[in-house]
Short mmCIF file of C-alpha atoms and ligand atoms in Angstrom, two decimals:
data_model
loop_
_atom_site.label_atom_id
_atom_site.label_comp_id
_atom_site.label_asym_id
_atom_site.label_seq_id
_atom_site.Cartn_x
_atom_site.Cartn_y
_atom_site.Cartn_z
CA MET A 1 32.59 -10.08 -35.49
CA SER A 2 35.67 -8.16 -34.33
CA ARG A 3 36.25 -7.57 -30.66
CA ASN A 4 35.95 -3.80 -31.08
CA ARG A 5 32.70 -4.03 -32.88
CA SER A 6 31.11 -6.23 -30.21
CA ARG A 7 32.24 -3.82 -27.51
CA LEU A 8 30.67 -0.97 -29.47
CA LEU A 9 27.42 -2.87 -29.65
CA VAL A 10 27.44 -3.48 -25.90
CA LEU A 11 28.05 0.21 -25.28
CA PHE A 12 25.24 1.12 -27.61
CA ALA A 13 22.89 -1.28 -25.83
CA ALA A 14 23.81 0.22 -22.44
CA ALA A 15 23.17 3.74 -23.74
CA THR A 16 19.80 2.65 -25.10
CA LEU A 17 18.77 1.17 -21.76
CA ALA A 18 19.92 4.24 -19.87
CA SER A 19 18.06 6.71 -22.05
CA PRO A 20 14.67 7.56 -20.51
CA ALA A 21 13.40 8.69 -23.92
CA LEU A 22 13.78 5.15 -25.22
CA ALA A 23 12.73 3.29 -22.06
CA ARG A 24 9.72 1.04 -22.55
CA GLN A 25 6.57 0.49 -20.60
CA GLU A 26 6.41 -2.77 -18.62
CA PRO A 27 3.88 -4.86 -20.64
CA SER A 28 2.05 -6.12 -17.55
CA CYS A 29 1.36 -2.50 -16.53
CA SER A 30 -0.20 -1.44 -19.84
CA ALA A 31 -2.23 -4.49 -20.90
CA PRO A 32 -5.70 -3.67 -22.23
CA LEU A 33 -8.75 -4.67 -20.21
CA GLY A 34 -9.79 -8.23 -20.87
CA GLU A 35 -6.18 -9.46 -20.98
CA ARG A 36 -4.58 -11.34 -18.12
CA PRO A 37 -0.88 -10.56 -18.58
CA GLN A 38 1.76 -12.65 -16.84
CA ALA A 39 5.10 -11.47 -15.48
CA ALA A 40 8.12 -13.76 -15.07
CA GLY A 41 8.32 -15.26 -11.59
CA ILE A 42 4.97 -13.84 -10.43
CA SER A 43 2.11 -16.20 -9.59
CA ILE A 44 -1.52 -15.06 -9.52
CA VAL A 45 -3.99 -17.32 -7.74
CA PRO A 46 -7.71 -16.57 -7.18
CA GLU A 47 -8.79 -16.84 -3.53
CA ALA A 48 -12.29 -17.48 -2.22
CA PRO A 49 -13.71 -14.46 -0.39
CA GLY A 50 -13.74 -14.41 3.42
CA ALA A 51 -17.05 -13.86 5.22
CA ASP A 52 -18.63 -10.55 4.10
CA ASP A 53 -15.60 -9.75 2.01
CA LEU A 54 -14.73 -9.41 -1.66
CA PRO A 55 -12.94 -12.08 -3.71
CA SER A 56 -9.24 -11.54 -4.32
CA LEU A 57 -6.18 -12.62 -6.23
CA ARG A 58 -3.12 -13.63 -4.26
CA VAL A 59 -0.11 -12.23 -6.09
CA THR A 60 3.21 -13.81 -5.09
CA VAL A 61 6.84 -13.31 -6.05
CA GLU A 62 7.82 -16.96 -6.42
CA ALA A 63 11.53 -16.58 -5.60
CA THR A 64 11.05 -14.80 -2.25
CA GLY A 65 7.46 -15.58 -1.22
CA HIS A 66 6.60 -11.87 -0.87
CA PHE A 67 2.91 -11.42 -1.63
CA MET A 68 -0.10 -9.10 -1.65
CA ARG A 69 -3.82 -9.40 -2.18
CA VAL A 70 -5.72 -7.77 -5.03
CA PHE A 71 -9.42 -7.52 -4.15
CA PHE A 72 -12.14 -6.66 -6.66
CA ASP A 73 -15.89 -6.18 -6.86
CA GLU A 74 -18.03 -7.63 -9.64
CA GLY A 75 -17.60 -4.79 -12.12
CA SER A 76 -13.83 -4.55 -11.52
CA GLU A 77 -12.73 -8.17 -12.05
CA ARG A 78 -11.31 -7.52 -15.52
CA ALA A 79 -9.37 -4.49 -14.26
CA ALA A 80 -7.95 -6.52 -11.34
CA TRP A 81 -6.72 -9.31 -13.63
CA SER A 82 -5.26 -6.79 -16.09
CA ARG A 83 -2.99 -5.23 -13.42
CA ALA A 84 -2.32 -8.06 -10.91
CA ALA A 85 0.97 -9.04 -12.62
CA CYS A 86 2.07 -5.38 -12.69
CA LEU A 87 1.49 -5.14 -8.93
CA GLY A 88 3.48 -8.35 -8.38
CA ARG A 89 6.30 -7.04 -10.55
CA GLN A 90 6.42 -3.98 -8.25
CA LEU A 91 6.96 -6.18 -5.19
CA ASP A 92 9.81 -7.96 -6.96
CA LEU A 93 11.48 -4.67 -7.94
CA LEU A 94 10.86 -3.15 -4.50
CA THR A 95 12.35 -6.02 -2.49
CA ALA A 96 15.46 -5.96 -4.70
CA ALA A 97 15.88 -2.16 -4.54
CA LEU A 98 15.21 -1.91 -0.79
CA GLY A 99 17.46 -4.88 0.00
CA ASP A 100 14.54 -6.35 1.93
CA PRO A 101 15.98 -9.26 3.91
CA ARG A 102 12.57 -10.78 4.71
CA ARG A 103 10.84 -13.69 3.02
CA ASP A 104 7.11 -14.39 2.64
CA ALA A 105 6.10 -10.91 3.83
CA GLU A 106 2.61 -9.62 3.06
CA TRP A 107 2.51 -6.11 1.52
CA PHE A 108 -0.35 -3.60 1.31
CA SER A 109 -3.46 -4.82 -0.49
CA VAL A 110 -5.39 -2.99 -3.17
CA VAL A 111 -9.07 -3.17 -4.04
CA PHE A 112 -10.35 -2.45 -7.53
CA THR A 113 -13.85 -1.12 -6.96
CA GLN A 114 -16.61 0.77 -8.74
CA ASP A 115 -17.86 2.04 -5.38
CA ALA A 116 -16.43 5.51 -4.69
CA ASP A 117 -17.60 5.15 -1.05
CA TYR A 118 -15.97 1.75 -0.50
CA ILE A 119 -14.80 1.33 3.09
CA PRO A 120 -12.08 -1.30 3.62
CA PRO A 121 -12.18 -3.61 6.65
CA ARG A 122 -9.86 -2.26 9.33
CA GLY A 123 -9.59 -5.13 11.79
CA PRO A 124 -6.30 -5.88 13.58
CA ASP A 125 -5.54 -8.68 11.10
CA ASP A 126 -6.50 -6.73 7.98
CA LYS A 127 -3.66 -5.45 5.86
CA GLU A 128 -4.28 -1.85 4.72
CA ARG A 129 -6.28 -1.94 1.50
CA TRP A 130 -5.83 0.88 -1.06
CA PRO A 131 -8.93 1.55 -3.20
CA ILE A 132 -8.42 1.96 -6.96
CA LEU A 133 -11.60 3.34 -8.48
CA ILE A 134 -12.91 1.68 -11.62
CA GLY A 135 -15.31 3.43 -14.03
CA ALA A 136 -18.92 2.42 -14.65
CA ASP A 137 -17.71 0.80 -17.92
CA GLY A 138 -15.23 -1.38 -15.96
CA GLY A 139 -12.27 0.63 -17.30
CA PHE A 140 -9.55 2.79 -15.74
CA PRO A 141 -9.99 6.52 -15.17
CA ASP A 142 -6.59 8.27 -15.67
CA MET A 143 -6.29 8.84 -11.92
CA SER A 144 -6.51 5.08 -11.32
CA ARG A 145 -3.85 4.25 -13.92
CA ARG A 146 -1.57 6.63 -12.03
CA MET A 147 -2.60 5.01 -8.76
CA VAL A 148 -1.31 1.62 -10.00
CA VAL A 149 2.10 2.71 -11.31
CA VAL A 150 2.90 5.83 -9.22
CA THR A 151 0.99 5.76 -5.92
CA MET A 152 1.28 2.05 -5.10
CA PRO A 153 5.09 1.76 -5.41
CA HIS A 154 5.32 4.82 -3.09
CA GLU A 155 2.86 3.41 -0.55
CA GLN A 156 4.50 -0.02 -0.57
CA VAL A 157 7.74 1.67 0.53
CA HIS A 158 5.82 2.98 3.56
CA ASP A 159 4.72 -0.60 4.26
CA PHE A 160 8.39 -1.66 4.23
CA GLN A 161 9.34 1.25 6.53
CA LYS A 162 6.73 0.06 9.06
CA ARG A 163 7.89 -3.58 9.04
CA SER A 164 9.27 -3.34 12.60
CA GLY A 165 7.21 -0.38 13.80
CA ALA A 166 9.70 2.42 13.06
CA ILE A 167 8.34 5.99 13.04
CA PRO A 168 10.80 8.11 11.05
CA PRO A 169 10.62 11.91 10.75
CA ARG A 170 8.24 12.86 7.94
CA TRP A 171 10.91 14.07 5.53
CA VAL A 172 12.71 10.72 5.84
CA SER A 173 9.62 8.57 5.30
CA GLU A 174 8.28 10.70 2.41
CA GLY A 175 11.66 11.37 0.80
CA HIS A 176 12.48 7.66 0.93
CA ALA A 177 9.06 6.60 -0.42
CA THR A 178 9.13 9.19 -3.19
CA TRP A 179 12.74 8.41 -4.19
CA VAL A 180 12.28 4.62 -4.28
CA GLY A 181 8.71 4.80 -5.62
CA LEU A 182 9.71 6.96 -8.59
CA ALA A 183 12.64 4.68 -9.44
CA ILE A 184 10.19 1.75 -9.57
CA THR A 185 7.68 3.79 -11.61
CA GLU A 186 10.48 4.59 -14.08
CA GLN A 187 10.89 0.87 -14.72
CA LEU A 188 7.16 0.27 -15.09
CA ASP A 189 5.96 3.36 -16.95
CA PRO A 190 8.65 5.93 -17.81
CA ALA A 191 6.14 8.51 -19.07
CA ALA A 192 4.21 8.42 -15.78
CA ALA A 193 7.47 8.87 -13.84
CA ARG A 194 8.39 11.89 -15.96
CA THR A 195 4.97 13.48 -15.40
CA ASP A 196 5.29 13.00 -11.66
CA ARG A 197 8.82 14.43 -11.53
CA ASP A 198 7.62 17.50 -13.45
CA ARG A 199 4.76 17.90 -11.00
CA LEU A 200 7.14 17.72 -8.02
CA SER A 201 9.60 20.25 -9.44
CA GLY A 202 6.66 22.56 -10.23
CA ASP A 203 5.48 22.31 -6.62
CA LEU A 204 8.93 23.24 -5.38
CA ALA A 205 9.32 26.11 -7.86
CA ARG A 206 5.95 27.61 -6.88
CA SER A 207 6.68 27.49 -3.17
CA THR A 208 7.73 30.83 -1.72
CA VAL A 209 8.78 29.71 1.78
CA PRO A 210 11.54 27.28 2.87
CA ALA A 211 10.33 23.68 3.19
CA ASN A 212 11.57 23.59 6.80
CA LEU A 213 11.91 19.82 6.52
CA ALA A 214 13.13 19.25 10.07
CA GLN A 215 9.79 20.57 11.39
CA TRP A 216 7.57 18.59 8.99
CA GLY A 217 5.05 16.64 11.03
CA SER A 218 6.31 18.05 14.32
CA VAL A 219 3.69 18.93 16.87
CA ARG A 220 2.67 22.59 17.32
CA PRO A 221 -0.31 24.34 18.95
CA ARG A 222 -3.28 25.50 16.90
CA PRO A 223 -3.20 29.30 16.49
CA GLU A 224 -6.63 29.62 18.13
CA ALA A 225 -5.31 27.82 21.24
CA ILE A 226 -2.84 30.68 21.74
CA MET A 227 -5.37 33.35 20.75
CA ARG A 228 -7.74 32.38 23.54
CA GLN A 229 -4.99 32.83 26.16
CA VAL A 230 -3.89 36.36 25.25
CA SER A 231 -5.33 39.82 25.93
CA ALA A 232 -7.67 41.47 23.41
CA GLU A 233 -4.89 43.92 22.66
CA ASP A 234 -2.35 41.17 21.90
CA ARG A 235 -4.95 39.30 19.88
CA ALA A 236 -5.49 42.33 17.64
CA ARG A 237 -1.74 42.78 17.25
CA MET A 238 -1.26 39.06 16.38
CA GLN A 239 -3.94 39.31 13.71
CA ALA A 240 -2.34 42.41 12.21
CA ASP A 241 1.19 40.98 12.36
CA PRO A 242 1.48 37.17 11.97
CA SER A 243 5.12 37.26 13.13
CA TYR A 244 4.19 38.82 16.49
CA MET A 245 3.99 36.37 19.40
CA PRO A 246 3.27 37.60 22.94
CA SER A 247 5.42 35.98 25.60
CA GLY A 248 4.04 32.89 27.42
CA PRO A 249 3.56 30.80 29.32
CA PHE A 250 0.67 29.09 27.54
CA SER A 251 -0.94 25.81 28.43
CA PHE A 252 -2.34 23.35 25.92
CA THR A 253 -4.51 20.28 25.99
CA SER A 254 -3.90 17.48 23.46
CA ALA A 255 -6.84 18.83 21.41
CA ASP A 256 -4.88 22.08 20.95
CA LEU A 257 -1.97 20.37 19.25
CA ILE A 258 -1.61 19.59 15.56
CA GLY A 259 1.16 18.15 13.41
CA ASP A 260 2.83 20.71 11.15
CA GLU A 261 1.58 19.70 7.69
CA SER A 262 1.95 23.11 6.04
CA ASN A 263 3.60 23.57 2.64
CA MET A 264 3.20 19.85 2.06
CA LEU A 265 3.65 19.63 -1.72
CA ALA A 266 6.96 21.48 -1.69
CA ARG A 267 8.08 19.34 1.24
CA TYR A 268 7.65 16.12 -0.78
CA ALA A 269 9.80 17.61 -3.52
CA ALA A 270 12.44 18.97 -1.11
CA SER A 271 12.67 15.57 0.66
CA LEU A 272 13.18 13.86 -2.69
CA GLU A 273 15.95 16.34 -3.40
CA VAL A 274 17.78 15.35 -0.20
CA PHE A 275 17.66 11.67 -1.18
CA GLU A 276 18.78 12.40 -4.74
CA GLU A 277 21.71 14.45 -3.48
CA LEU A 278 22.74 11.61 -1.16
CA GLU A 279 22.49 9.23 -4.12
CA ALA A 280 24.69 11.51 -6.23
CA ARG A 281 27.37 11.67 -3.54
CA HIS A 282 27.29 8.10 -2.19
CA GLY A 283 25.47 5.92 -4.73
CA ALA A 284 21.98 4.42 -4.58
CA ARG A 285 23.09 1.27 -2.74
CA ALA A 286 24.50 3.26 0.19
CA VAL A 287 21.27 5.28 0.49
CA HIS A 288 19.16 2.10 0.43
CA ASP A 289 21.38 0.54 3.10
CA TRP A 290 21.04 3.61 5.32
CA ALA A 291 17.24 3.79 4.96
CA ARG A 292 16.90 0.07 5.69
CA GLU A 293 19.02 0.36 8.82
CA VAL A 294 17.24 3.52 10.05
CA THR A 295 13.85 1.76 9.78
CA ALA A 296 15.01 -1.61 11.16
CA GLY A 297 13.99 -0.91 14.76
CA SER A 298 10.73 0.10 16.39
CA GLY A 299 9.49 3.41 17.75
CA ARG A 300 10.20 7.03 17.00
CA ILE A 301 13.45 7.90 15.26
CA THR A 302 14.58 11.07 17.05
CA PRO A 303 16.68 13.79 15.40
CA ASP A 304 19.65 12.60 17.50
CA ILE A 305 19.39 9.01 16.28
CA LEU A 306 19.00 10.28 12.73
CA ALA A 307 22.01 12.61 12.98
CA GLU A 308 24.10 9.73 14.31
CA SER A 309 23.13 7.44 11.43
CA VAL A 310 23.76 10.15 8.80
CA SER A 311 27.21 10.65 10.29
CA THR A 312 28.00 6.91 10.46
CA HIS A 313 26.75 6.07 6.96
CA PHE A 314 27.75 9.16 5.01
CA GLY A 315 30.21 11.08 7.16
CA GLU A 316 27.88 14.08 6.87
CA ARG A 317 26.16 16.36 9.35
CA LEU A 318 22.36 16.20 9.35
CA ASP A 319 22.10 20.00 9.59
CA ASP A 320 24.31 20.41 6.52
CA LEU A 321 22.37 17.75 4.67
CA LEU A 322 19.10 19.62 5.17
CA GLY A 323 20.75 23.00 4.64
CA ASP A 324 18.14 25.75 4.43
CA ARG A 325 15.46 23.31 3.26
ZN1 LIG B 401 3.95 8.96 1.38
#
Protein backbone atom coordinates (compact mmCIF):
# COMPACT_ATOMS: atom_id res chain seq x y z
CA MET A 1 0.00 0.00 0.00
CA SER A 2 1.46 3.39 -0.96
CA ARG A 3 2.22 5.94 1.70
CA ASN A 4 -0.35 8.37 0.30
CA ARG A 5 -3.08 5.83 0.27
CA SER A 6 -2.51 4.84 3.91
CA ARG A 7 -2.59 8.48 4.94
CA LEU A 8 -5.87 8.89 3.08
CA LEU A 9 -7.29 5.93 4.95
CA VAL A 10 -6.23 7.39 8.28
CA LEU A 11 -7.86 10.70 7.40
CA PHE A 12 -11.02 8.92 6.37
CA ALA A 13 -11.08 7.00 9.65
CA ALA A 14 -10.65 10.22 11.64
CA ALA A 15 -13.50 11.88 9.73
CA THR A 16 -15.71 8.87 10.39
CA LEU A 17 -15.03 8.99 14.12
CA ALA A 18 -15.62 12.73 14.26
CA SER A 19 -18.95 12.61 12.46
CA PRO A 20 -21.83 12.49 14.98
CA ALA A 21 -24.11 11.04 12.30
CA LEU A 22 -21.93 7.94 12.14
CA ALA A 23 -21.05 7.69 15.85
CA ARG A 24 -22.14 4.43 17.44
CA GLN A 25 -23.91 3.59 20.64
CA GLU A 26 -21.71 2.12 23.40
CA PRO A 27 -22.80 -1.58 23.44
CA SER A 28 -22.91 -1.77 27.25
CA CYS A 29 -25.43 1.10 27.28
CA SER A 30 -27.88 -0.49 24.84
CA ALA A 31 -27.83 -4.19 25.78
CA PRO A 32 -31.27 -5.82 25.92
CA LEU A 33 -32.68 -6.91 29.26
CA GLY A 34 -31.46 -10.33 30.27
CA GLU A 35 -27.94 -9.67 28.99
CA ARG A 36 -25.04 -8.89 31.28
CA PRO A 37 -22.71 -6.88 29.04
CA GLN A 38 -19.08 -6.35 30.00
CA ALA A 39 -16.94 -3.29 29.33
CA ALA A 40 -13.15 -3.42 29.07
CA GLY A 41 -11.45 -2.67 32.38
CA ILE A 42 -14.70 -2.55 34.39
CA SER A 43 -15.37 -5.16 37.08
CA ILE A 44 -18.86 -5.91 38.36
CA VAL A 45 -19.11 -7.80 41.65
CA PRO A 46 -22.35 -8.63 43.51
CA GLU A 47 -22.37 -7.47 47.15
CA ALA A 48 -24.47 -8.86 49.98
CA PRO A 49 -27.06 -6.35 51.21
CA GLY A 50 -26.42 -4.41 54.42
CA ALA A 51 -29.01 -4.58 57.22
CA ASP A 52 -32.42 -3.42 55.93
CA ASP A 53 -30.92 -2.52 52.59
CA LEU A 54 -31.11 -3.73 49.01
CA PRO A 55 -28.49 -5.93 47.33
CA SER A 56 -26.05 -4.17 45.03
CA LEU A 57 -23.36 -4.56 42.41
CA ARG A 58 -20.01 -2.93 43.06
CA VAL A 59 -18.84 -1.46 39.76
CA THR A 60 -15.12 -0.63 39.65
CA VAL A 61 -12.77 0.89 37.10
CA GLU A 62 -9.88 -1.54 37.49
CA ALA A 63 -7.08 0.82 36.45
CA THR A 64 -7.91 3.60 38.93
CA GLY A 65 -10.05 1.93 41.61
CA HIS A 66 -12.89 4.46 41.13
CA PHE A 67 -16.17 2.75 41.95
CA MET A 68 -19.91 3.09 42.53
CA ARG A 69 -22.72 0.92 43.80
CA VAL A 70 -25.70 -0.17 41.72
CA PHE A 71 -28.57 -1.21 44.00
CA PHE A 72 -31.66 -3.06 42.80
CA ASP A 73 -34.90 -4.50 44.12
CA GLU A 74 -36.20 -7.93 43.16
CA GLY A 75 -38.02 -6.90 39.99
CA SER A 76 -35.12 -4.73 38.78
CA GLU A 77 -32.19 -7.16 38.98
CA ARG A 78 -32.10 -7.80 35.23
CA ALA A 79 -32.18 -4.06 34.50
CA ALA A 80 -29.33 -3.43 36.98
CA TRP A 81 -27.11 -6.09 35.37
CA SER A 82 -27.93 -4.82 31.88
CA ARG A 83 -26.62 -1.30 32.66
CA ALA A 84 -23.94 -1.82 35.36
CA ALA A 85 -21.10 -1.92 32.79
CA CYS A 86 -22.45 1.23 31.11
CA LEU A 87 -22.37 3.05 34.46
CA GLY A 88 -18.79 1.85 35.06
CA ARG A 89 -17.78 3.00 31.58
CA GLN A 90 -19.10 6.46 32.52
CA LEU A 91 -16.80 6.63 35.55
CA ASP A 92 -13.84 5.71 33.37
CA LEU A 93 -14.69 8.39 30.78
CA LEU A 94 -15.46 10.97 33.49
CA THR A 95 -12.21 10.54 35.43
CA ALA A 96 -10.23 10.87 32.18
CA ALA A 97 -12.15 13.94 30.95
CA LEU A 98 -12.14 15.70 34.33
CA GLY A 99 -8.46 14.93 34.94
CA ASP A 100 -9.51 13.51 38.31
CA PRO A 101 -6.27 13.01 40.25
CA ARG A 102 -7.87 10.76 42.89
CA ARG A 103 -7.78 6.98 43.13
CA ASP A 104 -10.33 4.60 44.65
CA ALA A 105 -13.00 7.31 45.01
CA GLU A 106 -16.63 6.31 45.49
CA TRP A 107 -19.09 8.07 43.14
CA PHE A 108 -22.87 8.52 43.42
CA SER A 109 -24.88 5.31 43.65
CA VAL A 110 -27.97 4.44 41.66
CA VAL A 111 -30.89 2.21 42.59
CA PHE A 112 -32.95 0.40 39.98
CA THR A 113 -36.37 0.10 41.57
CA GLN A 114 -39.98 -0.65 40.68
CA ASP A 115 -41.11 1.42 43.67
CA ALA A 116 -41.95 4.97 42.55
CA ASP A 117 -41.98 6.01 46.24
CA TYR A 118 -38.57 4.51 47.05
CA ILE A 119 -36.75 6.55 49.70
CA PRO A 120 -32.96 6.10 49.78
CA PRO A 121 -31.11 5.88 53.10
CA ARG A 122 -29.62 9.27 53.93
CA GLY A 123 -27.24 8.52 56.79
CA PRO A 124 -23.91 10.35 57.09
CA ASP A 125 -22.08 7.38 55.54
CA ASP A 126 -24.56 6.81 52.72
CA LYS A 127 -23.51 7.97 49.29
CA GLU A 128 -26.36 9.76 47.47
CA ARG A 129 -28.45 7.17 45.66
CA TRP A 130 -30.26 8.16 42.42
CA PRO A 131 -33.46 6.18 41.76
CA ILE A 132 -33.99 4.81 38.24
CA LEU A 133 -37.57 3.63 37.92
CA ILE A 134 -38.17 0.23 36.35
CA GLY A 135 -41.52 -0.78 34.83
CA ALA A 136 -43.85 -3.46 36.19
CA ASP A 137 -42.52 -5.75 33.41
CA GLY A 138 -38.92 -5.26 34.66
CA GLY A 139 -38.07 -3.12 31.61
CA PHE A 140 -36.96 0.48 31.07
CA PRO A 141 -39.44 3.32 30.58
CA ASP A 142 -37.93 5.89 28.13
CA MET A 143 -37.36 8.33 30.98
CA SER A 144 -35.17 5.77 32.76
CA ARG A 145 -33.06 5.04 29.66
CA ARG A 146 -32.38 8.78 29.52
CA MET A 147 -31.61 8.77 33.23
CA VAL A 148 -28.80 6.23 32.68
CA VAL A 149 -27.04 7.91 29.75
CA VAL A 150 -27.90 11.62 30.19
CA THR A 151 -28.75 12.37 33.83
CA MET A 152 -26.15 10.18 35.55
CA PRO A 153 -23.07 11.53 33.71
CA HIS A 154 -24.30 15.06 34.61
CA GLU A 155 -24.91 14.19 38.28
CA GLN A 156 -21.58 12.40 38.61
CA VAL A 157 -19.86 15.65 37.59
CA HIS A 158 -21.60 17.28 40.59
CA ASP A 159 -20.18 14.50 42.77
CA PHE A 160 -16.69 15.35 41.47
CA GLN A 161 -17.28 19.09 42.09
CA LYS A 162 -18.14 18.32 45.74
CA ARG A 163 -15.05 16.14 46.35
CA SER A 164 -13.47 18.74 48.67
CA GLY A 165 -16.64 20.59 49.66
CA ALA A 166 -16.52 23.41 47.09
CA ILE A 167 -19.72 25.42 46.55
CA PRO A 168 -19.44 27.08 43.13
CA PRO A 169 -21.91 29.65 41.77
CA ARG A 170 -24.85 27.86 40.15
CA TRP A 171 -23.93 28.74 36.57
CA VAL A 172 -20.47 27.23 37.09
CA SER A 173 -21.68 23.99 38.65
CA GLU A 174 -24.53 23.50 36.14
CA GLY A 175 -22.58 24.70 33.09
CA HIS A 176 -19.70 22.40 34.00
CA ALA A 177 -21.97 19.39 34.69
CA THR A 178 -23.98 19.94 31.50
CA TRP A 179 -20.88 20.49 29.33
CA VAL A 180 -18.97 17.44 30.63
CA GLY A 181 -22.11 15.29 31.01
CA LEU A 182 -23.17 15.83 27.40
CA ALA A 183 -19.67 15.04 26.11
CA ILE A 184 -19.84 11.72 27.98
CA THR A 185 -23.39 11.06 26.71
CA GLU A 186 -22.14 11.67 23.16
CA GLN A 187 -19.71 8.78 23.59
CA LEU A 188 -22.32 6.47 25.10
CA ASP A 189 -25.44 7.28 23.10
CA PRO A 190 -25.05 9.95 20.39
CA ALA A 191 -28.78 10.08 19.62
CA ALA A 192 -29.64 10.80 23.27
CA ALA A 193 -27.01 13.58 23.34
CA ARG A 194 -28.50 15.15 20.21
CA THR A 195 -32.01 15.07 21.68
CA ASP A 196 -30.79 16.74 24.85
CA ARG A 197 -28.88 19.45 22.97
CA ASP A 198 -32.00 20.20 20.92
CA ARG A 199 -34.03 20.45 24.12
CA LEU A 200 -31.52 22.89 25.65
CA SER A 201 -31.39 25.15 22.58
CA GLY A 202 -35.20 25.12 22.48
CA ASP A 203 -35.32 26.23 26.12
CA LEU A 204 -32.96 29.10 25.37
CA ALA A 205 -34.83 30.13 22.21
CA ARG A 206 -38.18 30.22 24.05
CA SER A 207 -36.86 32.33 26.90
CA THR A 208 -37.79 36.00 26.62
CA VAL A 209 -35.66 37.41 29.47
CA PRO A 210 -31.86 37.41 29.94
CA ALA A 211 -30.58 34.38 31.86
CA ASN A 212 -28.91 36.69 34.39
CA LEU A 213 -26.42 33.92 35.18
CA ALA A 214 -24.49 35.84 37.82
CA GLN A 215 -27.64 35.97 39.98
CA TRP A 216 -28.63 32.31 39.54
CA GLY A 217 -29.04 30.76 42.98
CA SER A 218 -28.31 34.03 44.77
CA VAL A 219 -30.42 34.79 47.78
CA ARG A 220 -33.33 37.25 47.46
CA PRO A 221 -36.40 38.03 49.60
CA ARG A 222 -39.79 36.51 48.80
CA PRO A 223 -42.08 39.14 47.24
CA GLU A 224 -44.64 38.66 50.03
CA ALA A 225 -41.97 39.49 52.63
CA ILE A 226 -41.67 42.96 51.08
CA MET A 227 -45.43 43.29 50.52
CA ARG A 228 -46.19 42.92 54.22
CA GLN A 229 -43.84 45.81 55.09
CA VAL A 230 -45.26 48.45 52.74
CA SER A 231 -48.34 50.69 52.86
CA ALA A 232 -51.61 49.59 51.24
CA GLU A 233 -51.05 52.26 48.64
CA ASP A 234 -47.56 51.00 47.74
CA ARG A 235 -48.83 47.43 47.75
CA ALA A 236 -51.47 48.28 45.15
CA ARG A 237 -48.89 50.10 43.05
CA MET A 238 -46.44 47.14 43.26
CA GLN A 239 -49.16 44.78 42.10
CA ALA A 240 -50.05 47.02 39.17
CA ASP A 241 -46.42 47.63 38.20
CA PRO A 242 -43.98 44.76 38.94
CA SER A 243 -40.98 47.05 38.30
CA TYR A 244 -42.03 49.48 41.05
CA MET A 245 -40.20 49.05 44.35
CA PRO A 246 -40.85 51.41 47.28
CA SER A 247 -37.72 52.53 49.09
CA GLY A 248 -36.61 50.55 52.19
CA PRO A 249 -35.38 49.76 54.65
CA PHE A 250 -36.93 46.30 54.94
CA SER A 251 -36.06 43.60 57.42
CA PHE A 252 -36.13 39.90 56.68
CA THR A 253 -35.96 36.70 58.64
CA SER A 254 -34.26 33.63 57.11
CA ALA A 255 -37.73 32.27 56.25
CA ASP A 256 -38.25 35.31 53.99
CA LEU A 257 -35.26 34.51 51.81
CA ILE A 258 -35.18 32.22 48.79
CA GLY A 259 -32.55 31.33 46.21
CA ASP A 260 -33.19 32.82 42.78
CA GLU A 261 -34.19 29.77 40.72
CA SER A 262 -36.25 31.62 38.10
CA ASN A 263 -35.85 30.98 34.37
CA MET A 264 -34.04 27.77 35.21
CA LEU A 265 -34.24 25.90 31.89
CA ALA A 266 -32.76 28.77 29.90
CA ARG A 267 -30.08 29.18 32.55
CA TYR A 268 -28.85 25.60 32.02
CA ALA A 269 -28.57 26.28 28.31
CA ALA A 270 -26.89 29.68 28.77
CA SER A 271 -24.35 28.18 31.23
CA LEU A 272 -23.53 25.45 28.71
CA GLU A 273 -22.99 28.17 26.12
CA VAL A 274 -20.40 29.88 28.34
CA PHE A 275 -18.46 26.62 28.71
CA GLU A 276 -18.67 25.87 24.98
CA GLU A 277 -17.39 29.33 24.13
CA LEU A 278 -14.46 28.87 26.52
CA GLU A 279 -13.76 25.52 24.88
CA ALA A 280 -13.80 27.12 21.42
CA ARG A 281 -11.33 29.80 22.48
CA HIS A 282 -9.00 27.82 24.76
CA GLY A 283 -9.57 24.11 24.09
CA ALA A 284 -11.35 21.50 26.21
CA ARG A 285 -8.26 20.61 28.26
CA ALA A 286 -7.83 24.19 29.49
CA VAL A 287 -11.50 24.38 30.53
CA HIS A 288 -11.25 21.06 32.39
CA ASP A 289 -8.09 22.26 34.16
CA TRP A 290 -9.80 25.48 35.23
CA ALA A 291 -12.94 23.73 36.53
CA ARG A 292 -10.83 21.20 38.45
CA GLU A 293 -8.79 23.95 40.08
CA VAL A 294 -11.85 26.09 40.91
CA THR A 295 -13.48 23.14 42.71
CA ALA A 296 -10.31 21.87 44.41
CA GLY A 297 -10.87 23.74 47.68
CA SER A 298 -13.72 23.84 50.16
CA GLY A 299 -16.42 26.41 50.82
CA ARG A 300 -18.18 29.02 48.76
CA ILE A 301 -16.49 30.25 45.59
CA THR A 302 -17.18 33.99 45.62
CA PRO A 303 -17.48 36.11 42.46
CA ASP A 304 -14.08 37.63 43.32
CA ILE A 305 -12.34 34.24 43.51
CA LEU A 306 -14.05 33.22 40.29
CA ALA A 307 -13.06 36.42 38.47
CA GLU A 308 -9.46 35.91 39.57
CA SER A 309 -9.36 32.33 38.28
CA VAL A 310 -10.98 33.28 34.94
CA SER A 311 -8.32 35.96 34.54
CA THR A 312 -5.43 33.64 35.50
CA HIS A 313 -6.54 30.70 33.35
CA PHE A 314 -7.97 32.44 30.31
CA GLY A 315 -6.82 36.05 30.45
CA GLU A 316 -10.48 37.06 30.29
CA ARG A 317 -12.74 39.22 32.43
CA LEU A 318 -15.60 37.39 34.13
CA ASP A 319 -18.04 40.19 33.26
CA ASP A 320 -17.13 39.94 29.58
CA LEU A 321 -17.37 36.17 29.69
CA LEU A 322 -20.96 36.32 30.96
CA GLY A 323 -21.79 39.30 28.74
CA ASP A 324 -25.52 40.04 28.85
CA ARG A 325 -26.35 36.45 29.79
ZN1 LIG B 1 -27.04 19.74 37.69
